[in-house]
Coordinates of C-alpha atoms and ligand atoms in Angstrom, one line a residue:
Chain Z
X1 CA -0.1 0.1 0.0
X2 CA 1.3 3.4 -0.4
X3 CA 1.4 6.0 2.1
X4 CA 0.2 9.7 2.0
X5 CA 3.1 11.9 1.9
X6 CA 1.9 13.4 5.2
X7 CA -0.6 12.5 7.7
X8 CA -1.4 14.0 11.0
X9 CA -3.9 13.1 13.5
X10 CA -5.2 15.0 16.5
X11 CA -1.7 17.0 17.0
X12 CA -1.2 19.3 19.9
X13 CA 1.4 21.5 20.8
X14 CA 1.7 23.7 24.0
X15 CA 4.3 26.3 25.1
X16 CA 4.6 27.8 28.6
X17 CA 3.7 31.5 28.1
X18 CA 6.6 33.9 28.1
X19 CA 7.8 34.9 31.8
X20 CA 6.5 31.8 33.3
X21 CA 9.3 29.4 32.4
X22 CA 10.9 27.8 35.2
X23 CA 14.4 29.2 35.8
X24 CA 15.8 25.8 35.7
X25 CA 14.7 22.8 33.5
X26 CA 13.5 21.0 36.5
X27 CA 9.9 19.9 36.9
X28 CA 9.9 20.0 40.6
X29 CA 11.3 23.6 40.8
X30 CA 8.7 24.8 38.1
X31 CA 6.0 27.2 39.0
X32 CA 2.9 26.0 37.3
X33 CA 3.6 27.5 34.1
X34 CA 0.9 29.0 32.0
X35 CA 0.2 27.3 28.7
X36 CA -0.3 28.6 25.0
X37 CA -1.7 26.2 22.6
X38 CA 0.3 27.0 19.5
X39 CA -1.2 23.8 17.7
X40 CA -4.6 22.4 19.0
X41 CA -5.9 19.0 17.4
X42 CA -5.0 19.2 13.8
X43 CA -5.7 16.2 11.6
X44 CA -5.1 16.1 8.0
X45 CA -3.9 14.0 5.0
X46 CA -1.6 15.2 2.2
X47 CA -1.5 12.8 -0.7
X48 CA 1.7 12.6 -2.7
X49 CA 2.5 15.5 -5.3
X50 CA 0.0 17.9 -3.7
X51 CA 0.6 21.6 -2.6
X52 CA -1.3 22.3 0.4
X53 CA -1.2 25.9 1.8
X54 CA -1.9 26.9 5.2
X55 CA -3.3 30.5 5.4
X56 CA -3.3 32.2 8.8
X57 CA -2.3 35.5 10.6
X58 CA 0.9 35.8 12.7
X59 CA 0.8 33.7 15.8
X60 CA -1.8 31.3 14.6
X61 CA 0.8 28.3 14.8
X62 CA 1.9 27.8 11.3
X63 CA 5.5 27.7 12.1
X64 CA 4.9 25.2 15.0
X65 CA 3.0 22.9 12.8
X66 CA 5.9 23.0 10.3
X67 CA 8.5 22.5 13.1
X68 CA 6.5 19.4 14.4
X69 CA 6.5 17.9 11.0
X70 CA 10.5 18.8 10.5
X71 CA 11.1 16.9 13.7
X72 CA 12.2 20.2 15.4
X73 CA 9.7 20.1 17.8
X74 CA 8.0 17.1 19.7
X75 CA 4.2 16.9 19.7
X76 CA 2.3 16.9 23.1
X77 CA -0.5 14.9 21.8
X78 CA -1.4 13.1 18.5
X79 CA 1.0 12.0 15.6
X80 CA 2.3 12.7 12.3
X81 CA 3.8 10.6 9.8
X82 CA 5.8 11.3 6.6
X83 CA 5.3 8.5 4.1
X84 CA 4.0 6.2 6.9
X85 CA 7.3 7.2 9.2
X86 CA 6.5 8.5 12.4
X87 CA 8.1 11.8 13.1
X88 CA 9.1 11.2 16.9
X89 CA 10.0 7.4 16.6
X90 CA 11.6 7.4 13.2
X91 CA 12.8 10.7 13.1
X92 CA 16.2 9.7 11.3
X93 CA 14.0 8.2 8.4
X94 CA 11.7 11.3 8.3
X95 CA 15.0 13.8 8.2
X96 CA 16.1 12.0 5.0
X97 CA 12.8 12.8 3.2
X98 CA 12.1 16.3 4.1
X99 CA 13.6 19.8 3.7
X100 CA 12.4 23.2 4.8
X101 CA 12.6 26.9 3.8
X102 CA 11.7 29.3 6.7
X103 CA 11.1 33.0 6.3
X104 CA 14.2 34.0 7.8
X105 CA 17.3 33.0 5.4
X106 CA 19.0 30.9 8.2
X107 CA 22.8 30.7 6.8
X108 CA 26.3 31.3 8.0
X109 CA 26.4 34.8 7.0
X110 CA 30.1 35.2 6.3
X111 CA 30.1 32.0 4.2
X112 CA 29.2 32.0 0.5
X113 CA 26.1 30.4 -1.0
X114 CA 28.3 27.8 -2.6
X115 CA 30.1 27.1 1.0
X116 CA 26.5 27.2 2.8
X117 CA 25.2 24.8 0.2
X118 CA 28.4 22.5 0.4
X119 CA 27.8 22.2 4.1
X120 CA 24.3 21.2 3.5
X121 CA 25.0 18.8 0.7
X122 CA 27.7 16.7 2.8
X123 CA 25.3 16.8 5.9
X124 CA 22.9 14.9 3.6
X125 CA 25.6 12.5 2.6
X126 CA 26.4 13.8 -0.8
X127 CA 29.9 13.2 -2.4
X128 CA 31.9 16.4 -3.0
X129 CA 31.9 16.2 -6.7
X130 CA 28.2 15.5 -7.3
X131 CA 27.5 18.2 -4.8
X132 CA 29.4 20.7 -6.6
X133 CA 27.8 19.9 -9.7
X134 CA 24.3 19.9 -8.5
X135 CA 24.9 23.3 -6.4
X136 CA 26.1 24.6 -9.9
X137 CA 23.0 23.5 -11.7
X138 CA 20.5 24.8 -9.2
X139 CA 22.1 28.0 -8.7
X140 CA 22.1 28.6 -12.3
X141 CA 18.4 27.4 -12.7
X142 CA 17.6 30.0 -9.9
X143 CA 19.6 32.9 -11.7
X144 CA 22.2 33.4 -9.3
X145 CA 25.5 34.3 -11.0
X146 CA 28.6 32.2 -10.2
X147 CA 30.6 35.5 -8.7
X148 CA 27.5 36.0 -6.7
X149 CA 27.6 32.6 -5.1
X150 CA 31.1 32.9 -4.1
X151 CA 30.3 36.2 -2.0
X152 CA 29.4 36.2 1.6
X153 CA 25.8 35.7 2.0
X154 CA 25.4 38.5 3.9
X155 CA 26.1 40.9 0.9
X156 CA 23.3 39.4 -1.0
X157 CA 19.8 40.9 -1.1
X158 CA 16.9 39.3 0.9
X159 CA 15.3 38.0 -2.2
X160 CA 18.5 36.4 -3.5
X161 CA 19.2 34.7 -0.1
X162 CA 15.7 33.5 -0.1
X163 CA 16.6 31.9 -3.4
X164 CA 19.6 30.3 -1.8
X165 CA 17.6 28.9 1.1
X166 CA 15.2 27.2 -1.4
X167 CA 18.3 26.1 -3.4
X168 CA 19.5 24.4 -0.4
X169 CA 16.2 22.9 0.4
X170 CA 15.9 21.3 -2.9
X171 CA 19.5 20.3 -3.2
X172 CA 18.7 17.2 -1.0
X173 CA 16.0 16.1 -3.3
X174 CA 13.3 16.2 -0.5
X175 CA 10.0 14.1 -1.4
X176 CA 8.2 16.6 1.1
X177 CA 9.1 20.2 1.1
X178 CA 8.2 22.4 4.0
X179 CA 7.8 26.1 2.9
X180 CA 7.3 28.4 5.9
X181 CA 6.5 31.7 4.5
X182 CA 8.9 31.4 1.8
X183 CA 7.8 34.7 -0.1
X184 CA 7.3 36.8 3.1
X185 CA 9.2 40.0 2.8
X186 CA 10.3 39.5 -0.9
X187 CA 9.5 42.2 -3.7
X188 CA 6.8 41.2 -6.1
X189 CA 9.3 40.0 -8.8
X190 CA 11.1 37.7 -6.5
X191 CA 7.9 36.5 -5.1
X192 CA 6.8 35.5 -8.5
X193 CA 10.2 33.6 -9.3
X194 CA 9.8 31.7 -6.3
X195 CA 6.3 30.8 -6.9
X196 CA 7.3 29.7 -10.4
X197 CA 10.1 27.6 -9.1
X198 CA 7.7 25.8 -6.7
X199 CA 5.3 25.1 -9.2
X200 CA 8.2 23.7 -11.4
X201 CA 9.3 21.5 -8.6
X202 CA 6.0 19.9 -8.4
X203 CA 5.4 19.5 -12.2
X204 CA 9.0 18.0 -12.7
X205 CA 9.8 16.2 -9.7
X206 CA 6.4 15.4 -8.2
X207 CA 7.4 17.0 -4.9
X208 CA 4.9 17.1 -2.3
X209 CA 4.6 20.8 -0.7
X210 CA 3.4 22.1 2.6
X211 CA 3.3 25.8 2.3
X212 CA 2.5 28.3 4.8
X213 CA 1.6 31.8 4.0
X214 CA -0.6 35.0 5.1
X215 CA -0.7 35.9 1.5
X216 CA -4.1 35.3 0.1
X217 CA -3.4 35.5 -3.4
X218 CA -0.4 33.1 -3.3
X219 CA -2.6 30.5 -1.3
X220 CA -5.3 30.8 -4.0
X221 CA -2.9 30.7 -7.0
X222 CA -0.3 28.2 -5.8
X223 CA -2.2 25.5 -3.7
X224 CA -4.3 22.7 -4.7
X225 CA -6.0 22.9 -1.2
X226 CA -5.7 25.4 1.5
X227 CA -6.0 25.0 5.0
X228 CA -7.4 28.1 7.2
X229 CA -5.5 28.2 10.5
X230 CA -6.6 30.4 13.4
X231 CA -5.4 30.0 17.0
X232 CA -3.7 26.9 16.5
X233 CA -6.8 25.2 14.7
X234 CA -7.7 24.3 11.3
X235 CA -10.9 26.2 10.6
X236 CA -11.4 25.1 7.3
X237 CA -9.7 22.7 4.7
X238 CA -10.5 22.6 1.1
X239 CA -9.7 23.7 -2.5
X240 CA -9.5 27.5 -2.8
X241 CA -12.6 27.1 -5.2
X242 CA -14.7 25.3 -3.0
X243 CA -13.8 27.6 -0.1
X244 CA -15.0 30.5 -1.9
X245 CA -17.9 28.8 -3.2
X246 CA -18.9 28.0 0.5
X247 CA -19.8 31.5 1.1
X248 CA -22.6 31.4 -1.7
X249 CA -25.3 32.3 -2.0
X250 CA -25.0 35.3 0.3
X251 CA -21.7 36.2 -1.0
X252 CA -20.9 35.8 -4.7
X253 CA -17.4 36.3 -6.2
X254 CA -15.9 35.9 -2.5
X255 CA -12.0 35.9 -1.9
X256 CA -10.2 33.9 0.6
X257 CA -9.9 37.0 2.5
X258 CA -13.7 36.9 2.9
X259 CA -13.9 33.1 3.7
X260 CA -11.0 33.8 6.5
X261 CA -13.3 36.7 7.9
X262 CA -16.4 34.8 7.6
X263 CA -14.8 31.8 9.5
X264 CA -12.7 33.5 12.2
X265 CA -14.3 36.8 12.5
X266 CA -10.8 38.1 12.4
X267 CA -9.2 40.2 9.7
X268 CA -6.1 38.4 8.1
X269 CA -3.8 41.3 8.1
X270 CA -1.3 40.7 5.4
X271 CA 1.5 42.4 7.4
X272 CA 4.8 42.1 5.8
X273 CA 7.7 42.4 8.1
X274 CA 9.9 45.1 6.9
X275 CA 13.0 43.2 5.2
Chain Y
X1 CA 25.7 -7.5 3.4
X2 CA 29.6 -6.1 3.3
X3 CA 28.6 -3.1 1.2
X4 CA 25.8 -1.7 3.5
X5 CA 27.8 -0.8 6.5
X6 CA 30.6 0.5 4.2
X7 CA 28.1 2.8 2.5
X8 CA 26.8 3.9 6.0
X9 CA 30.3 4.6 7.2
X10 CA 31.0 6.6 4.3
X11 CA 27.9 8.4 4.5
X12 CA 28.7 9.4 8.3
X13 CA 32.4 10.4 7.3
X14 CA 31.0 12.7 4.7
X15 CA 28.7 14.2 7.2
X16 CA 31.5 14.6 9.9
X17 CA 33.4 15.9 7.4
X18 CA 30.7 18.7 6.8
X19 CA 31.7 20.3 10.1
X20 CA 35.4 20.0 9.5
X21 CA 35.2 21.9 6.2
X22 CA 32.5 24.4 7.6
X23 CA 34.5 25.3 10.4
X24 CA 37.6 25.9 8.6
X25 CA 35.5 28.1 6.0
X26 CA 34.5 29.9 8.8
X27 CA 37.9 30.4 10.2
X28 CA 39.1 31.6 6.7
X29 CA 35.9 34.1 6.3
X30 CA 36.6 35.5 10.1
X31 CA 40.2 35.6 9.9
X32 CA 40.2 39.0 11.3
X33 CA 39.1 37.5 14.4
X34 CA 41.4 34.8 14.1
X35 CA 44.4 37.1 13.8
X36 CA 43.4 38.9 17.0
X37 CA 42.9 35.7 18.7
X38 CA 46.5 34.5 17.5
X39 CA 48.2 37.9 18.6
X40 CA 46.4 37.7 21.8
X41 CA 47.4 34.1 22.6
X42 CA 51.1 34.8 21.6
X43 CA 51.3 37.9 23.7
X44 CA 49.8 35.9 26.7
X45 CA 52.0 33.0 26.4
X46 CA 55.0 35.4 26.2
X47 CA 53.8 37.5 29.2
X48 CA 53.8 34.4 31.2
X49 CA 56.8 32.6 30.3
X50 CA 58.8 36.0 30.9
X51 CA 57.8 35.6 34.6
X52 CA 60.2 32.6 34.2
X53 CA 63.0 34.5 32.7
X54 CA 62.8 37.4 35.3
X55 CA 62.5 35.3 38.2
X56 CA 66.0 35.4 39.2
X57 CA 65.7 39.1 39.2
X58 CA 62.7 39.3 41.0
X59 CA 63.8 37.0 43.9
X60 CA 67.5 37.8 43.9
X61 CA 68.1 34.0 44.3
X62 CA 69.8 31.6 41.9
X63 CA 67.0 29.8 40.0
X64 CA 67.0 27.4 37.2
X65 CA 65.7 29.7 34.5
X66 CA 65.4 27.3 31.8
X67 CA 63.3 25.1 34.1
X68 CA 61.2 27.8 35.1
X69 CA 60.6 29.1 31.5
X70 CA 59.8 25.6 30.3
X71 CA 57.4 24.9 33.1
X72 CA 55.4 28.2 32.4
X73 CA 55.5 27.5 28.8
X74 CA 54.2 24.1 29.0
X75 CA 51.2 25.4 31.5
X76 CA 50.6 28.2 28.8
X77 CA 50.6 26.1 25.8
X78 CA 48.7 22.8 27.2
X79 CA 46.2 25.2 28.8
X80 CA 45.8 27.2 25.6
X81 CA 45.3 23.9 23.5
X82 CA 42.8 22.4 25.9
X83 CA 40.9 25.8 25.8
X84 CA 40.5 25.6 22.3
X85 CA 39.3 22.0 22.3
X86 CA 37.0 22.8 25.1
X87 CA 35.6 25.8 23.5
X88 CA 35.2 24.8 20.0
X89 CA 33.1 21.8 21.1
X90 CA 31.2 23.6 23.8
X91 CA 30.2 26.3 21.4
X92 CA 28.7 23.9 18.9
X93 CA 25.5 24.9 20.0
X94 CA 26.0 28.8 20.9
X95 CA 27.9 29.3 17.5
X96 CA 24.9 28.1 15.5
X97 CA 22.2 29.7 17.5
X98 CA 24.2 32.9 17.0
X99 CA 24.3 32.4 13.2
X100 CA 20.5 31.1 13.2
X101 CA 21.3 27.6 11.5
X102 CA 20.7 25.5 14.3
X103 CA 17.5 24.1 13.1
X104 CA 18.8 23.3 9.7
X105 CA 21.8 21.2 11.3
X106 CA 19.4 19.5 13.6
X107 CA 17.0 18.8 10.9
X108 CA 19.7 17.0 8.7
X109 CA 19.7 13.2 8.9
X110 CA 22.9 13.2 11.0
X111 CA 23.2 11.4 14.2
X112 CA 24.5 13.7 17.2
X113 CA 27.3 11.4 17.6
X114 CA 28.3 12.1 13.9
X115 CA 27.9 15.6 14.5
X116 CA 29.9 15.6 17.6
X117 CA 32.6 13.6 16.1
X118 CA 33.1 16.3 13.2
X119 CA 33.1 19.1 15.6
X120 CA 35.8 17.3 17.7
X121 CA 37.9 16.5 14.7
X122 CA 37.9 20.1 13.7
X123 CA 38.7 21.2 17.2
X124 CA 41.6 18.7 17.6
X125 CA 43.3 19.8 14.2
X126 CA 42.7 23.5 14.8
X127 CA 43.8 23.1 18.4
X128 CA 46.9 21.6 17.3
X129 CA 47.6 23.8 14.2
X130 CA 46.9 27.2 16.5
X131 CA 49.2 25.9 19.5
X132 CA 51.9 25.0 16.9
X133 CA 51.9 28.4 15.7
X134 CA 52.0 30.1 19.0
X135 CA 54.9 27.8 20.1
X136 CA 56.8 28.5 17.1
X137 CA 56.7 32.1 17.5
X138 CA 57.3 32.0 21.2
X139 CA 60.2 29.6 20.9
X140 CA 61.9 32.4 18.9
X141 CA 62.1 34.6 22.0
X142 CA 63.8 32.1 24.3
X143 CA 66.7 29.8 24.3
X144 CA 64.8 26.8 25.0
X145 CA 66.8 23.6 26.3
X146 CA 64.6 20.5 26.0
X147 CA 67.5 18.0 25.4
X148 CA 66.3 14.6 26.7
X149 CA 62.8 15.7 26.9
X150 CA 60.3 12.7 26.1
X151 CA 58.4 14.6 23.5
X152 CA 56.5 11.8 22.1
X153 CA 55.5 10.9 25.5
X154 CA 54.2 14.5 26.2
X155 CA 52.1 14.3 22.8
X156 CA 50.7 11.3 23.9
X157 CA 49.5 12.5 27.5
X158 CA 48.4 15.4 25.4
X159 CA 46.4 13.2 23.2
X160 CA 44.7 11.4 26.2
X161 CA 44.2 14.6 27.8
X162 CA 42.1 15.8 24.8
X163 CA 39.8 12.8 25.1
X164 CA 38.7 14.1 28.7
X165 CA 38.3 17.6 27.5
X166 CA 36.3 16.4 24.6
X167 CA 33.9 14.9 27.1
X168 CA 33.8 18.0 29.3
X169 CA 33.4 20.0 26.0
X170 CA 30.3 18.1 25.2
X171 CA 28.7 18.3 28.7
X172 CA 29.2 22.1 28.4
X173 CA 27.8 22.3 25.1
X174 CA 24.5 21.4 26.7
X175 CA 24.3 24.6 28.5
X176 CA 23.4 26.9 25.8
X177 CA 21.0 24.3 24.5
X178 CA 19.0 24.6 27.8
X179 CA 19.6 28.2 28.4
X180 CA 19.5 30.2 25.1
X181 CA 20.6 33.3 26.7
X182 CA 23.2 32.7 29.4
X183 CA 24.4 29.3 28.7
X184 CA 27.5 30.1 26.9
X185 CA 28.8 32.4 29.7
X186 CA 28.1 29.7 32.3
X187 CA 30.9 27.6 30.3
X188 CA 33.4 30.3 31.0
X189 CA 32.8 29.9 34.8
X190 CA 33.7 26.3 34.5
X191 CA 36.8 27.0 32.8
X192 CA 37.9 29.9 35.0
X193 CA 37.5 27.0 38.0
X194 CA 39.5 24.5 36.0
X195 CA 42.3 27.1 35.3
X196 CA 42.7 27.8 39.0
X197 CA 42.6 24.6 40.2
X198 CA 44.4 22.4 37.8
X199 CA 47.9 23.7 38.5
X200 CA 48.7 25.4 35.1
X201 CA 51.1 27.8 36.6
X202 CA 52.0 26.3 39.7
X203 CA 51.8 22.9 41.4
X204 CA 48.6 21.9 42.7
X205 CA 50.3 21.3 46.2
X206 CA 50.5 24.7 46.9
X207 CA 46.6 25.1 47.0
X208 CA 44.4 24.9 50.0
X209 CA 43.6 21.1 50.5
X210 CA 39.8 21.6 49.2
X211 CA 40.9 23.2 46.1
X212 CA 43.4 20.1 45.8
X213 CA 40.3 17.9 45.9
X214 CA 38.9 19.8 43.2
X215 CA 42.0 19.4 41.3
X216 CA 41.8 15.7 41.4
X217 CA 38.8 15.6 39.4
X218 CA 40.1 17.9 36.6
X219 CA 41.6 16.0 33.9
X220 CA 43.8 19.3 33.2
X221 CA 45.8 18.4 36.4
X222 CA 46.9 15.0 35.2
X223 CA 47.6 16.3 31.5
X224 CA 49.8 19.1 32.9
X225 CA 51.6 16.7 35.4
X226 CA 52.2 14.2 32.8
X227 CA 53.4 16.6 30.3
X228 CA 56.0 18.4 32.4
X229 CA 57.2 14.9 33.5
X230 CA 57.8 14.1 30.0
X231 CA 59.6 17.4 29.3
X232 CA 61.2 18.4 32.3
X233 CA 62.0 15.2 34.2
X234 CA 62.4 13.1 31.1
X235 CA 60.5 10.3 32.2
X236 CA 60.1 7.3 30.6
X237 CA 56.8 5.8 29.1
X238 CA 56.4 3.7 32.2
X239 CA 56.3 6.7 34.6
X240 CA 53.8 8.4 32.0
X241 CA 51.4 5.5 31.8
X242 CA 49.6 6.2 35.1
X243 CA 48.6 9.7 33.7
X244 CA 47.6 8.5 30.4
X245 CA 45.6 5.7 31.5
X246 CA 43.7 8.0 34.1
X247 CA 43.1 10.6 31.3
X248 CA 41.6 7.9 29.1
X249 CA 39.7 6.4 31.7
X250 CA 38.2 9.9 32.4
X251 CA 37.7 10.3 28.7
X252 CA 35.6 7.1 28.5
X253 CA 33.5 8.3 31.4
X254 CA 32.8 12.0 30.2
X255 CA 32.4 11.1 26.6
X256 CA 29.7 8.7 26.6
X257 CA 28.3 10.7 29.7
X258 CA 28.3 13.9 27.5
X259 CA 26.5 12.3 24.6
X260 CA 24.0 11.0 26.6
X261 CA 23.4 14.2 28.5
X262 CA 23.2 16.0 25.3
X263 CA 20.6 13.7 23.8
X264 CA 18.4 14.5 26.8
X265 CA 19.0 18.1 26.5
X266 CA 18.0 17.9 22.9
X267 CA 14.7 16.2 23.6
X268 CA 14.1 18.6 26.2
X269 CA 14.9 21.5 23.9
X270 CA 12.5 20.0 21.2
X271 CA 9.9 19.5 23.8
X272 CA 9.9 23.1 25.3
X273 CA 10.7 25.0 22.1
X274 CA 14.1 26.0 22.8
X275 CA 15.8 25.5 19.6
X276 CA 14.6 28.4 17.8
X277 CA 11.3 30.3 18.0
X278 CA 11.1 33.1 15.5
X279 CA 11.0 32.9 11.5
Ligands
ADP301 N1 9.5 28.2 20.8 C1 8.4 28.8 21.3 N2 8.5 29.0 22.7 C2 7.4 29.6 23.1 N3 6.3 30.0 22.5 C3 6.2 29.8 21.2 C4 7.2 29.3 20.5 N4 7.1 29.1 19.2 C5 5.7 29.6 18.9 N5 5.1 30.1 20.4 C6 3.9 30.7 20.4 O1 3.1 29.8 19.7 C7 2.2 30.6 18.9 C8 2.3 30.3 17.6 O2 3.6 30.6 16.9 P1 3.8 30.2 15.4 O3 3.9 29.0 15.2 O4 5.1 30.8 15.3 O5 2.8 31.1 14.8 P2 3.1 31.6 13.2 O6 3.9 31.0 12.5 O7 1.6 31.4 12.5 O8 3.1 33.1 13.0 C9 2.4 32.0 19.3 O9 1.5 32.6 20.4 C10 4.0 32.0 19.8 O10 4.2 33.0 20.5
MG302 MG1 5.7 31.6 11.1

């Protein structure tokens, strides 16, 4: 039988609220910490090759959910499986299948794109010569000139850095790609280029994508299905078309923004962090 | 059947090498810092060694200046080396937290053991290179008479001493994992105490007895004593053996302990969200 690319069942993640963390990580010393439910009872299935968008305002739990899939956080309740492998018990197997791009391009700032990518490639067990060739190909595809790729990354623009982040994620040929606000803070042109590359990945490599965003147009145009997330919960999960149709007949020609507003009673303020 | 483990070993070796290559790239890109640190270390070693050269003037008594100079130089170099090994391992986490790359390293399909092995390999090679340069420069300033010194023996004791410092470094690396804000300062406190009690620039026997008890559990104490015996007392391998044995045993205790504690701390960090929060 074939497993879905990603499956989650009843997943919850709680954090202790700011200021109520115990001084020492010893349970018997801890004051009763106040809990924040960052992810609350989330279940879904993501079939292979699909792009699933998670649309939600800041603080709704999108990144926490992505980190749970990425084995960087341990769920408090429920389970998550990547191609049938449990993210907690079989973390090593899961790590080989995934990679992630976060809104912040997390690199060794003084190292060049090539040096950063080389480090990533070796971590994934790639042989030096193969890695160098693949890095060259990907950087070329993303339109990063060879001399730019040898400069310290801190000297590249935000959009350029984000492309290198995508190159890093793609370099290791993940079957499940986790994109956490990959276009936040990018100028419209870079945004388009990144979106086109994501489409290409899916078309050519059948990569499954979990993508978070607070950009409605992006969710609408890029994703096969969209989950609307608010206060740690999925309040809806469907194709963009059906989500919009759900407001009919009272609201014909609704946008995802309208759907979000109707479901949560909140505005989805598309704040872009100043880059 | 045979091919599989060989392939697995190759994957681990590549992953461990990832850390070595990355760290040397960082050294190259931050060469300004390296230069400052090198000048500082050389000046420091010289300043301490000159105390030995000046002792006859200071005390007015006849002293064996060559012996004193070597005694202090050994202290300075060995401590410098152990300091590098300790720090480049204990800052495994702190550095990546500062760069913001920690999640990417933890997400990679690399066992923590491979990660720490890579970091350790780098620390040993880098520590040896750095200390050799410091020694090379300092040696130009003094007429050092090391005839009859058991240099190989000294290196062997140093290698055994590295083991236990690797273990200490791994344990200390846990602190920045648990305490994102203050963890790396804490490792400096640990080190200051070790410097004080381990007899880096004086025999442990001059310390108050309670400090001597702390010295007895510091691997630096045995590394320094062993190396001084090899260089200053021209001791034979037989005489050095107990020191090496003790250091190796300490390494065999502290390294697995360190890796185990690190595993616990990693789980704790992933449960409570201390790896990273933003972005
Ligand atoms: N590591 C953490 N420690 C404590 N609280 C956290 C941590 N990560 C996220 N949170 C809290 O969990 C909630 C969801 O955050 P997050 O998943 O980052 O949301 P989003 O990505 O949708 O902006 C927020 O209230 C946030 O403050
Ligand atoms: Mg987020």
